[in-house]
Coordinates of C-alpha atoms in Angstrom, one line a residue:
Chain A
M1 CA 2.6 6.7 -16.9
L2 CA 2.4 5.1 -20.2
N3 CA 5.5 5.6 -22.3
A4 CA 4.2 5.9 -25.8
D5 CA 7.7 6.2 -27.3
Q6 CA 8.4 2.8 -25.8
V7 CA 5.0 1.4 -26.9
K8 CA 5.7 2.6 -30.5
K9 CA 8.6 0.2 -30.7
D10 CA 6.2 -2.8 -30.3
F11 CA 4.5 -1.9 -33.6
P12 CA 6.4 -3.1 -36.8
V13 CA 4.3 -0.8 -39.0
L14 CA 5.8 2.2 -37.3
R15 CA 9.3 0.8 -37.5
N16 CA 8.8 0.1 -41.2
N17 CA 7.4 3.5 -42.0
K18 CA 9.8 5.7 -40.1
S19 CA 8.1 9.1 -40.3
L20 CA 4.5 7.8 -40.4
V21 CA 2.2 9.7 -38.0
Y22 CA -0.7 7.3 -37.8
L23 CA -3.9 9.0 -36.6
D24 CA -6.5 6.6 -37.9
S25 CA -6.8 4.1 -35.1
T26 CA -10.6 4.6 -35.0
A27 CA -10.7 3.0 -38.4
T28 CA -8.3 0.3 -37.4
A29 CA -5.6 0.0 -34.8
L30 CA -2.0 -1.0 -35.6
K31 CA -0.9 -4.5 -34.5
P32 CA 1.9 -5.2 -32.0
Y33 CA 4.6 -7.7 -33.0
R34 CA 3.2 -10.1 -30.4
V35 CA -0.1 -10.4 -32.3
I36 CA 1.6 -10.8 -35.6
K37 CA 4.0 -13.5 -34.2
K38 CA 1.0 -15.4 -32.8
I39 CA -0.7 -15.5 -36.2
D40 CA 2.5 -16.6 -37.8
E41 CA 2.9 -19.3 -35.1
Y42 CA -0.5 -20.8 -35.9
Y43 CA 0.2 -21.0 -39.6
K44 CA 3.7 -22.4 -39.1
K45 CA 3.2 -24.7 -36.2
Y46 CA -0.4 -26.0 -35.9
S47 CA -2.4 -24.7 -38.8
A48 CA -5.1 -27.4 -38.5
N49 CA -8.8 -26.9 -38.3
V50 CA -10.4 -26.6 -34.8
F51 CA -12.7 -29.2 -33.1
R52 CA -13.0 -33.0 -33.7
G53 CA -9.5 -33.4 -35.0
I54 CA -8.1 -36.5 -33.4
Y55 CA -4.5 -35.5 -33.8
R56 CA -2.1 -33.3 -32.0
I57 CA -1.9 -30.1 -34.0
S58 CA -5.7 -29.9 -34.3
E59 CA -6.0 -30.3 -30.6
K60 CA -3.4 -27.6 -30.1
A61 CA -5.3 -25.3 -32.5
T62 CA -8.5 -26.0 -30.6
K63 CA -6.9 -25.3 -27.3
E64 CA -5.5 -22.0 -28.5
F65 CA -8.9 -21.1 -29.9
E66 CA -10.8 -21.9 -26.8
D67 CA -8.1 -20.3 -24.6
T68 CA -8.9 -17.1 -26.5
R69 CA -12.6 -17.5 -25.6
S70 CA -11.6 -17.8 -22.0
I71 CA -9.3 -14.9 -22.0
V72 CA -11.9 -12.7 -23.8
S73 CA -14.6 -13.8 -21.4
K74 CA -12.5 -13.0 -18.3
F75 CA -11.5 -9.7 -19.9
I76 CA -15.2 -8.5 -19.9
N77 CA -16.2 -10.6 -16.9
A78 CA -18.5 -12.9 -18.9
E79 CA -19.0 -16.7 -19.0
H80 CA -16.9 -18.8 -21.4
E81 CA -19.9 -20.0 -23.5
E82 CA -21.3 -16.4 -23.8
I83 CA -18.5 -15.4 -26.2
I84 CA -19.3 -15.8 -29.9
F85 CA -16.7 -15.1 -32.5
T86 CA -17.9 -13.3 -35.6
R87 CA -16.2 -11.4 -38.4
N88 CA -16.5 -8.0 -36.9
T89 CA -18.8 -5.7 -34.9
T90 CA -21.1 -5.3 -37.9
E91 CA -21.7 -9.0 -38.1
S92 CA -22.2 -9.3 -34.3
L93 CA -25.0 -6.7 -34.5
N94 CA -26.5 -8.2 -37.6
L95 CA -26.5 -11.6 -35.8
I96 CA -28.8 -10.1 -33.1
A97 CA -30.9 -8.2 -35.6
Y98 CA -31.5 -11.3 -37.8
S99 CA -31.7 -14.0 -35.1
L100 CA -33.4 -12.4 -32.2
G101 CA -34.7 -9.2 -33.8
R102 CA -36.8 -10.8 -36.5
E103 CA -38.4 -13.0 -33.8
V104 CA -39.2 -10.4 -31.1
V105 CA -39.9 -7.2 -33.1
G106 CA -43.3 -7.1 -34.7
N107 CA -45.8 -4.8 -36.2
G108 CA -46.4 -1.7 -34.1
D109 CA -43.3 -2.3 -31.9
N110 CA -40.4 0.0 -31.8
I111 CA -36.6 0.0 -31.6
V112 CA -34.7 2.9 -30.0
T113 CA -31.2 3.9 -31.1
S114 CA -29.3 7.2 -31.3
V115 CA -28.3 9.7 -34.0
M116 CA -24.6 9.2 -33.1
E117 CA -24.5 5.6 -34.2
H118 CA -22.1 4.1 -36.7
H119 CA -24.2 2.7 -39.7
S120 CA -23.6 -0.8 -38.3
N121 CA -25.7 0.0 -35.3
F122 CA -28.3 1.9 -37.2
V123 CA -29.0 0.3 -40.6
P124 CA -29.6 -3.3 -39.2
W125 CA -32.3 -1.8 -36.9
Q126 CA -33.8 0.4 -39.6
M127 CA -34.1 -2.5 -42.0
L128 CA -35.6 -4.7 -39.3
C129 CA -38.2 -2.0 -38.7
F130 CA -39.0 -1.7 -42.4
E131 CA -39.4 -5.5 -42.7
N132 CA -41.5 -6.1 -39.6
G133 CA -43.6 -2.9 -39.5
A134 CA -42.0 -1.4 -36.4
S135 CA -40.8 2.1 -35.9
L136 CA -37.3 3.4 -35.3
K137 CA -36.9 6.0 -32.6
V138 CA -33.7 8.0 -32.6
L139 CA -32.3 9.7 -29.5
D140 CA -30.8 13.1 -30.3
I141 CA -27.6 14.9 -29.1
N142 CA -27.2 18.4 -27.8
E143 CA -24.9 21.1 -29.1
N144 CA -21.9 19.7 -27.2
G145 CA -22.3 16.3 -28.9
L146 CA -23.7 14.7 -25.7
L147 CA -26.5 12.1 -25.9
Q148 CA -29.9 13.4 -24.8
A149 CA -31.0 10.5 -22.7
D150 CA -32.0 11.7 -19.3
R151 CA -35.0 10.2 -17.5
K152 CA -37.4 12.7 -18.9
V153 CA -36.4 11.9 -22.5
L154 CA -36.3 8.1 -21.9
N155 CA -39.7 8.2 -20.2
K156 CA -41.1 9.5 -23.4
V157 CA -39.2 7.4 -25.9
I158 CA -39.2 4.0 -24.2
T159 CA -42.6 2.3 -24.1
R160 CA -43.9 -1.2 -23.5
K161 CA -43.5 -1.7 -27.2
T162 CA -39.8 -1.0 -27.2
K163 CA -38.3 -4.3 -28.0
I164 CA -34.7 -3.3 -28.6
F165 CA -32.6 -0.5 -27.3
A166 CA -29.3 -0.2 -29.3
L167 CA -26.7 2.3 -28.3
T168 CA -23.0 3.0 -28.8
C169 CA -20.7 3.2 -25.8
A170 CA -18.5 5.7 -27.6
S171 CA -19.0 7.6 -30.8
N172 CA -16.6 7.1 -33.7
V173 CA -17.0 10.7 -34.8
L174 CA -17.8 12.8 -31.7
G175 CA -15.6 10.8 -29.4
T176 CA -18.4 11.1 -26.8
I177 CA -18.5 8.4 -24.2
N178 CA -22.0 7.6 -23.2
P179 CA -23.0 7.0 -19.6
V180 CA -24.4 3.6 -20.6
K181 CA -24.7 2.1 -17.1
S182 CA -27.1 4.7 -15.8
I183 CA -29.0 4.9 -19.2
I184 CA -29.5 1.1 -19.1
S185 CA -30.8 1.2 -15.6
D186 CA -33.3 3.9 -16.6
V187 CA -34.4 1.9 -19.6
R188 CA -34.8 -1.2 -17.5
R189 CA -36.9 0.7 -15.0
I190 CA -39.3 1.8 -17.7
N191 CA -39.4 -1.5 -19.6
P192 CA -37.6 -4.5 -18.0
N193 CA -38.3 -6.6 -21.1
T194 CA -36.4 -4.4 -23.6
I195 CA -33.4 -6.1 -25.1
I196 CA -30.3 -3.9 -24.6
V197 CA -27.5 -4.0 -27.2
L198 CA -24.3 -2.0 -26.9
D199 CA -21.9 -1.3 -29.7
C200 CA -18.5 -1.3 -27.8
A201 CA -16.3 -1.1 -30.9
Q202 CA -14.9 2.3 -30.0
Y203 CA -15.0 1.9 -26.3
I204 CA -13.3 -1.4 -25.6
P205 CA -9.9 -0.3 -27.1
H206 CA -9.8 2.5 -24.5
S207 CA -11.6 1.3 -21.4
K208 CA -12.3 -1.8 -19.4
I209 CA -15.8 -3.1 -19.5
D210 CA -17.6 -5.4 -17.1
V211 CA -20.7 -7.0 -18.6
K212 CA -22.1 -8.0 -15.2
E213 CA -21.9 -4.5 -13.9
I214 CA -23.0 -2.6 -17.0
G215 CA -26.4 -4.5 -17.3
A216 CA -26.7 -4.9 -21.1
D217 CA -28.0 -8.1 -22.8
F218 CA -25.5 -7.9 -25.6
I219 CA -22.3 -6.2 -26.4
A220 CA -20.4 -6.2 -29.7
F221 CA -16.9 -5.3 -30.6
S222 CA -14.1 -5.9 -33.1
S223 CA -10.7 -7.4 -32.7
H224 CA -9.0 -5.0 -35.2
K225 CA -9.8 -1.9 -33.3
M226 CA -8.1 -3.2 -30.1
L227 CA -4.8 -4.2 -31.7
G228 CA -5.9 -7.6 -32.9
P229 CA -6.3 -9.0 -36.4
T230 CA -9.0 -7.9 -38.8
G231 CA -11.7 -10.4 -39.6
V232 CA -12.6 -11.2 -36.0
G233 CA -15.5 -9.8 -34.0
V234 CA -17.0 -10.7 -30.7
L235 CA -20.6 -10.9 -29.6
W236 CA -21.3 -11.3 -26.0
G237 CA -24.8 -12.3 -25.0
K238 CA -26.5 -13.4 -21.8
K239 CA -26.5 -17.2 -21.7
S240 CA -30.2 -17.3 -20.9
I241 CA -31.0 -15.4 -24.1
L242 CA -28.5 -17.1 -26.3
E243 CA -29.9 -20.5 -25.4
H244 CA -33.3 -19.6 -26.8
M245 CA -32.1 -17.8 -29.9
M246 CA -32.3 -19.3 -33.4
P247 CA -28.9 -19.6 -35.3
F248 CA -28.0 -16.8 -37.6
Q249 CA -26.3 -19.0 -40.2
F250 CA -26.5 -22.7 -40.8
G251 CA -23.9 -25.2 -41.8
G252 CA -20.8 -26.8 -40.3
E253 CA -19.7 -26.6 -36.6
M254 CA -23.1 -25.3 -35.5
I255 CA -25.1 -28.5 -35.5
E256 CA -25.9 -31.2 -32.9
Q257 CA -27.4 -33.8 -35.3
V258 CA -28.5 -33.8 -38.9
S259 CA -30.8 -36.2 -40.6
L260 CA -32.7 -36.2 -43.8
Q261 CA -35.7 -35.0 -41.9
K262 CA -34.4 -32.5 -39.5
T263 CA -31.4 -30.8 -37.8
T264 CA -30.8 -30.0 -34.2
F265 CA -28.4 -27.3 -33.2
A266 CA -25.3 -27.2 -30.9
K267 CA -25.4 -25.2 -27.7
P268 CA -24.1 -21.6 -27.6
P269 CA -21.6 -20.4 -28.5
F270 CA -21.2 -23.0 -31.3
K271 CA -24.8 -22.6 -32.4
F272 CA -23.7 -19.2 -33.7
E273 CA -20.4 -20.0 -35.2
A274 CA -21.2 -21.7 -38.5
G275 CA -18.3 -22.8 -40.7
T276 CA -14.6 -22.8 -40.2
P277 CA -13.8 -19.6 -38.2
H278 CA -10.9 -17.2 -38.7
I279 CA -8.7 -19.4 -36.4
A280 CA -5.5 -17.4 -36.7
G281 CA -7.4 -14.2 -36.2
V282 CA -9.1 -15.4 -33.1
I283 CA -5.8 -16.7 -31.6
G284 CA -4.2 -13.4 -32.5
L285 CA -7.0 -11.6 -30.6
K286 CA -5.9 -13.4 -27.4
E287 CA -2.4 -11.8 -27.7
A288 CA -4.0 -8.3 -28.3
V289 CA -6.1 -8.7 -25.1
L290 CA -3.0 -9.8 -23.1
Y291 CA -1.0 -6.9 -24.6
L292 CA -3.6 -4.4 -23.6
Q293 CA -3.9 -5.9 -20.1
D294 CA -0.1 -5.7 -19.8
V295 CA -0.1 -2.0 -20.8
G296 CA -3.0 -1.5 -18.3
F297 CA -6.3 0.4 -18.9
D298 CA -5.6 2.9 -16.1
K299 CA -2.5 4.0 -17.9
I300 CA -4.2 4.1 -21.2
K301 CA -6.9 6.3 -19.8
K302 CA -4.4 8.7 -18.3
H303 CA -2.4 8.8 -21.5
E304 CA -5.4 9.5 -23.6
E305 CA -6.6 12.3 -21.2
K306 CA -3.2 13.9 -21.6
I307 CA -3.5 13.7 -25.4
V308 CA -7.1 15.2 -25.3
K309 CA -6.1 18.1 -23.2
Y310 CA -2.9 18.9 -25.2
F311 CA -4.8 18.6 -28.5
F312 CA -7.5 21.1 -27.5
K313 CA -4.9 23.5 -26.0
R314 CA -2.7 23.5 -29.2
I315 CA -5.6 23.6 -31.6
Q316 CA -7.0 26.6 -29.8
E317 CA -3.6 28.3 -29.7
E318 CA -2.8 27.8 -33.3
F319 CA -6.1 28.1 -35.0
G320 CA -8.6 29.6 -32.7
N321 CA -12.1 29.2 -34.2
D322 CA -10.7 28.3 -37.6
V323 CA -10.7 24.6 -36.5
K324 CA -14.0 23.4 -35.1
V325 CA -13.9 20.1 -33.3
V326 CA -17.3 18.3 -32.9
G327 CA -18.2 16.6 -29.7
P328 CA -17.4 17.5 -26.0
K329 CA -14.2 19.3 -25.0
N330 CA -14.1 17.7 -21.5
S331 CA -11.4 14.9 -21.5
E332 CA -13.5 12.8 -19.1
L333 CA -16.4 12.7 -21.5
R334 CA -14.6 11.7 -24.6
S335 CA -12.1 9.5 -26.4
P336 CA -9.1 10.9 -28.3
I337 CA -11.1 10.9 -31.5
F338 CA -11.3 14.3 -33.1
S339 CA -13.5 15.1 -36.0
F340 CA -13.2 18.6 -37.2
T341 CA -13.8 21.2 -39.9
F342 CA -11.1 23.7 -40.8
L343 CA -12.3 27.0 -42.4
N344 CA -14.0 26.1 -45.7
F345 CA -11.3 23.6 -46.6
H346 CA -12.6 20.3 -48.0
P347 CA -11.8 17.3 -45.8
H348 CA -10.3 15.5 -48.8
D349 CA -7.9 18.2 -49.4
I350 CA -6.9 18.4 -45.7
A351 CA -6.3 14.7 -45.6
Q352 CA -4.4 14.7 -48.9
I353 CA -2.1 17.5 -47.8
L354 CA -1.5 15.8 -44.4
D355 CA -0.7 12.6 -46.3
E356 CA 2.0 14.5 -48.2
E357 CA 3.5 15.1 -44.7
N358 CA 3.0 11.4 -44.0
I359 CA 0.2 12.0 -41.5
A360 CA -2.6 9.5 -41.8
V361 CA -6.1 10.8 -41.0
R362 CA -9.5 10.0 -42.4
A363 CA -11.9 12.3 -44.3
G364 CA -15.6 11.7 -45.0
H365 CA -18.7 10.8 -43.1
H366 CA -17.0 8.0 -41.1
C367 CA -20.0 5.7 -41.6
A368 CA -22.2 8.1 -39.6
M369 CA -24.3 9.9 -42.2
P370 CA -27.3 10.5 -39.9
L371 CA -24.9 12.2 -37.4
H372 CA -23.3 14.4 -40.1
Q373 CA -26.8 15.4 -41.2
R374 CA -27.6 16.3 -37.6
L375 CA -24.5 18.4 -37.5
S376 CA -25.3 20.0 -40.9
L377 CA -22.0 18.8 -42.2
I378 CA -21.4 16.6 -45.3
A379 CA -18.0 15.4 -44.1
T380 CA -15.3 16.0 -41.5
T381 CA -11.6 15.3 -41.1
R382 CA -10.9 12.9 -38.3
A383 CA -7.7 12.4 -36.4
S384 CA -7.8 9.6 -33.8
F385 CA -5.1 8.8 -31.3
Y386 CA -4.2 5.6 -29.4
I387 CA -1.6 4.2 -27.1
Y388 CA 1.3 4.5 -29.6
N389 CA 0.6 8.2 -30.3
T390 CA 2.7 10.8 -28.5
I391 CA 2.4 14.5 -27.8
E392 CA 4.8 14.9 -30.7
D393 CA 2.2 13.3 -33.0
V394 CA -0.2 16.0 -31.9
E395 CA 2.5 18.5 -32.7
S396 CA 3.0 17.0 -36.2
L397 CA -0.7 17.3 -36.9
I398 CA -0.6 20.9 -35.8
Q399 CA 2.3 21.6 -38.2
G400 CA 0.6 19.7 -40.9
L401 CA -2.6 21.7 -40.5
K402 CA -0.5 24.9 -40.7
R403 CA 0.7 23.7 -44.1
V404 CA -2.8 22.9 -45.1
K405 CA -3.7 26.6 -44.4
K406 CA -0.7 27.8 -46.3
V407 CA -1.5 25.7 -49.4
L408 CA -5.2 26.3 -49.5
R409 CA -5.5 29.9 -48.4
Chain B
M1 CA 7.7 17.3 -48.0
S2 CA 7.1 14.8 -50.8
D3 CA 5.7 15.5 -54.2
T4 CA 2.6 17.6 -53.9
I5 CA -0.4 17.5 -56.1
Y6 CA -1.3 20.9 -54.8
R7 CA 1.0 22.7 -57.3
E8 CA 0.6 26.3 -57.9
I9 CA -1.2 25.7 -61.2
I10 CA -3.8 23.4 -59.5
I11 CA -4.4 25.9 -56.7
D12 CA -4.7 28.6 -59.3
H13 CA -7.4 26.7 -61.3
Y14 CA -9.2 26.1 -57.9
K15 CA -9.2 29.7 -56.9
N16 CA -9.8 31.1 -60.4
P17 CA -11.6 28.4 -62.2
R18 CA -11.7 28.9 -66.0
N19 CA -15.1 28.6 -67.8
F20 CA -16.8 29.0 -64.5
G21 CA -20.4 30.1 -64.7
K22 CA -23.6 29.3 -66.5
I23 CA -24.8 29.3 -70.1
K24 CA -28.3 30.7 -70.4
N25 CA -30.5 28.2 -72.3
P26 CA -27.6 25.8 -73.1
D27 CA -28.0 23.1 -75.7
F28 CA -27.1 20.5 -73.2
K29 CA -26.5 20.4 -69.5
S30 CA -25.8 17.8 -66.8
E31 CA -25.2 17.4 -63.1
V32 CA -22.9 15.0 -61.5
S33 CA -22.3 14.6 -57.8
N34 CA -20.5 12.5 -55.2
P35 CA -22.8 12.0 -52.3
L36 CA -20.0 10.7 -50.1
C37 CA -18.2 14.0 -50.0
G38 CA -20.9 16.3 -51.3
D39 CA -19.0 17.5 -54.4
K40 CA -21.2 18.6 -57.2
I41 CA -20.6 19.8 -60.8
K42 CA -23.1 21.3 -63.2
M43 CA -22.0 21.4 -66.8
F44 CA -23.5 23.6 -69.6
I45 CA -22.5 23.0 -73.2
N46 CA -23.4 24.5 -76.6
I47 CA -22.6 22.3 -79.6
E48 CA -22.8 23.1 -83.3
D49 CA -21.9 20.6 -86.0
D50 CA -20.1 18.4 -83.6
K51 CA -18.0 21.4 -82.5
I52 CA -18.0 22.6 -78.9
R53 CA -19.1 26.3 -79.2
D54 CA -19.1 26.9 -75.4
M55 CA -18.6 25.0 -72.2
K56 CA -19.1 26.3 -68.7
F57 CA -19.5 24.7 -65.3
M58 CA -20.5 25.5 -61.8
G59 CA -20.1 23.5 -58.7
C60 CA -18.5 23.1 -55.3
G61 CA -16.1 20.6 -54.1
C62 CA -12.5 19.8 -53.2
V63 CA -9.5 21.5 -54.9
I64 CA -9.0 18.5 -57.1
S65 CA -12.6 18.3 -58.4
I66 CA -12.9 22.0 -59.2
A67 CA -9.3 22.5 -60.6
T68 CA -9.6 19.4 -62.8
A69 CA -13.0 20.5 -64.1
S70 CA -11.5 23.9 -64.9
I71 CA -8.5 22.4 -66.7
L72 CA -10.6 19.9 -68.7
T73 CA -13.1 22.5 -69.9
E74 CA -10.1 24.5 -71.2
K75 CA -8.7 21.5 -73.1
L76 CA -11.9 19.8 -74.2
K77 CA -13.4 23.0 -75.6
A78 CA -11.0 22.7 -78.5
M79 CA -12.2 19.2 -79.3
K80 CA -15.1 17.7 -81.2
A81 CA -18.0 16.3 -79.3
S82 CA -17.6 12.9 -80.9
E83 CA -13.9 12.8 -79.9
I84 CA -14.7 13.6 -76.3
L85 CA -17.3 10.8 -76.3
R86 CA -14.6 8.3 -77.4
M87 CA -12.3 9.4 -74.5
S88 CA -11.8 7.0 -71.6
N89 CA -11.3 7.9 -68.0
D90 CA -7.6 7.1 -68.4
D91 CA -7.4 9.5 -71.4
A92 CA -8.9 12.3 -69.2
L93 CA -6.5 11.5 -66.3
S94 CA -3.5 11.5 -68.5
M95 CA -4.6 14.8 -70.0
L96 CA -4.6 16.2 -66.4
E97 CA -1.0 15.4 -65.7
I98 CA -1.6 15.0 -62.0
K99 CA -0.5 11.9 -60.1
L100 CA -3.6 10.8 -58.2
S101 CA -4.3 7.9 -55.9
P102 CA -7.3 5.7 -56.8
N103 CA -9.4 7.4 -54.2
R104 CA -8.8 10.8 -55.6
Q105 CA -9.3 9.8 -59.2
K106 CA -13.1 10.0 -58.6
C107 CA -12.7 13.7 -57.6
A108 CA -10.6 14.4 -60.7
L109 CA -13.1 12.7 -63.1
L110 CA -16.2 14.4 -61.8
G111 CA -15.9 17.2 -64.3
F112 CA -15.1 14.8 -67.1
W113 CA -18.2 12.7 -66.3
A114 CA -20.3 15.8 -66.3
I115 CA -19.0 16.8 -69.7
K116 CA -19.6 13.3 -71.1
K117 CA -23.0 13.0 -69.6
A118 CA -24.0 16.3 -71.2
I119 CA -22.6 15.4 -74.6
S120 CA -24.0 11.9 -74.7
G121 CA -27.4 13.6 -74.5
S122 CA -26.4 15.5 -77.6
H123 CA -25.4 12.6 -79.8
G124 CA -27.9 11.8 -82.5
V125 CA -30.2 14.4 -81.1
K126 CA -28.8 17.5 -82.5
K127 CA -27.2 17.9 -85.9

C-alpha cells in the first residue's frame, strides 16, 4: 500500500506550507525534491545548450536530455525517436492540428471529438474545421458522465470522411476514464485511415499507458501534471506518420541543410523541436518519471481507489444531496478528480472560504466550457487528489465544506 | 481560521442587498457580466443636475459581487455623477474596506463597473 504520509515528505511545498491541503493536482501536480534537485543540478553543473557542443558540459547536457527521451519512450513503450518534447499538452495537440491536420482535413471532411474535452483538445479541431471547411462532430455523455461511444453510436458518427478522431483518456472535470482501447479498435474497424489522437494529460499521472497496446496514432501529455516541471510537454507519434509530416515551427535545431534557395529538415523528433528547448525542464521530467515508477502505478491506483471510495462515503454522510458530484461514482471508472456543486453556493465563495482554511481547490469551468454547458452549469468547484493526498485531506475538505455551509447559510 | 472576508456585514449585504430591485423607466441603465463565472449585475440610475436621485441594481453572483454592489450603491448614491466618473478601481476597492486577492477584485468591481457604465452614458447627454 502506498504510504501517502511518507510520500508527502518528498514534496518541499508541503513542508514549507505546513497546514496546506493541496487539492488542485489536476491543474498542476506538486514537485518532489528529486525533480527540483535535478533542475538545480543542470543549472549549477552543466547548463550548456544541447547538441553540437564540442565540449564536456554540453555533451553532458545532451546526454541527460536524450536519456530523458529514452526513459519517456520506455515509460510508454514507444521508440526513442517517436518522443517529441513540446511546451505542454496544448502545444502537442496544436502541433498535430497545424502540421498534419491542415494537410489531411479538407472541405467536406469531419473531425470527431467529445463534449468532455479540455479546450486544448477541442478548440484546435474546431478552428481547423472552420479554416478548412470541415465539420466537427461531438460525442455526448450520459447522465452518469460516461462517454456515449458504443458501436452503434460510432457507426453513425465515424464515416469515411472522418480524418481525425481526438479523445481524452480521462476527463479533467468528470474524472471519467474512457475505455479508449476498445473505442479505438471500433473506430479503426469503421475507418482504418482515421488519425487517432489521445489527450493523456489527466490519465498519465495516474495510470500506465502502453502506446503499442492502445492503438492510437498520437498521444499528448504534460510533464507538470505528473510531478515534473512546467513548460514541458510530450507528443508521441507513430514514426511512420511523423516521417511524412511537415514541421510545425521552423528555425534552429530542426534543419538538415539550409541554403539561400531552400531548406531540408532533420529527421523526427528533431524536425519538430525548433529552437532551444526547455533543457532543465526536460531533464527534470526524467526524474518525475523515475519517481512515479519507484512509487509504482499499481500502488497509485489502489491508493486513489481508496480516496474515491472514502470521498463519496463521507460526502454522502455529511451532505447527502446538498453536494452533487458530476461524473461516475464507481471508483474503477474514474480518477480522484471531483467537481461538484454545493446547494446554491457560488464556486468562488466555496473556494475562497476553503482557502481561508488553507485548502486549495479550483473554481470555474476548468477549461471545459462545452462540458459545463452540457451539464447546464456555469461553474463547479473541483477538488482533485494525488499520491501525496491522504484520507485526512479528504476529512479536512469535509470540515472545510461544513464551514462553507455555516458561513453562507 | 485566518482573516475572513466573509464577515457578518458582507454576508448581511449578500443576504439582504440594499438598493436591490429595478427602477421603472430609469434615466440610465447598464449590464455588466463575467462570463467565466456567470455573475451578472444590472444597474438602474436616475440622475438630476449631476446628482444621483436613485440607484438600484439586480443580479446574481457570488457573495463578493452582490455584497460589494450593495455597499457601493449605498455609498455612491450620496455622490455626484461627475465625482463617480473620476473614481478609479482602486478608489472603489478602498471604499469597500475588504482585503481581496487579485482574482476576487474582479468580483468586487462588477457593481462599480456597472455604475460607471450607466453614468458614462449620462455624461453630456442629460443636463
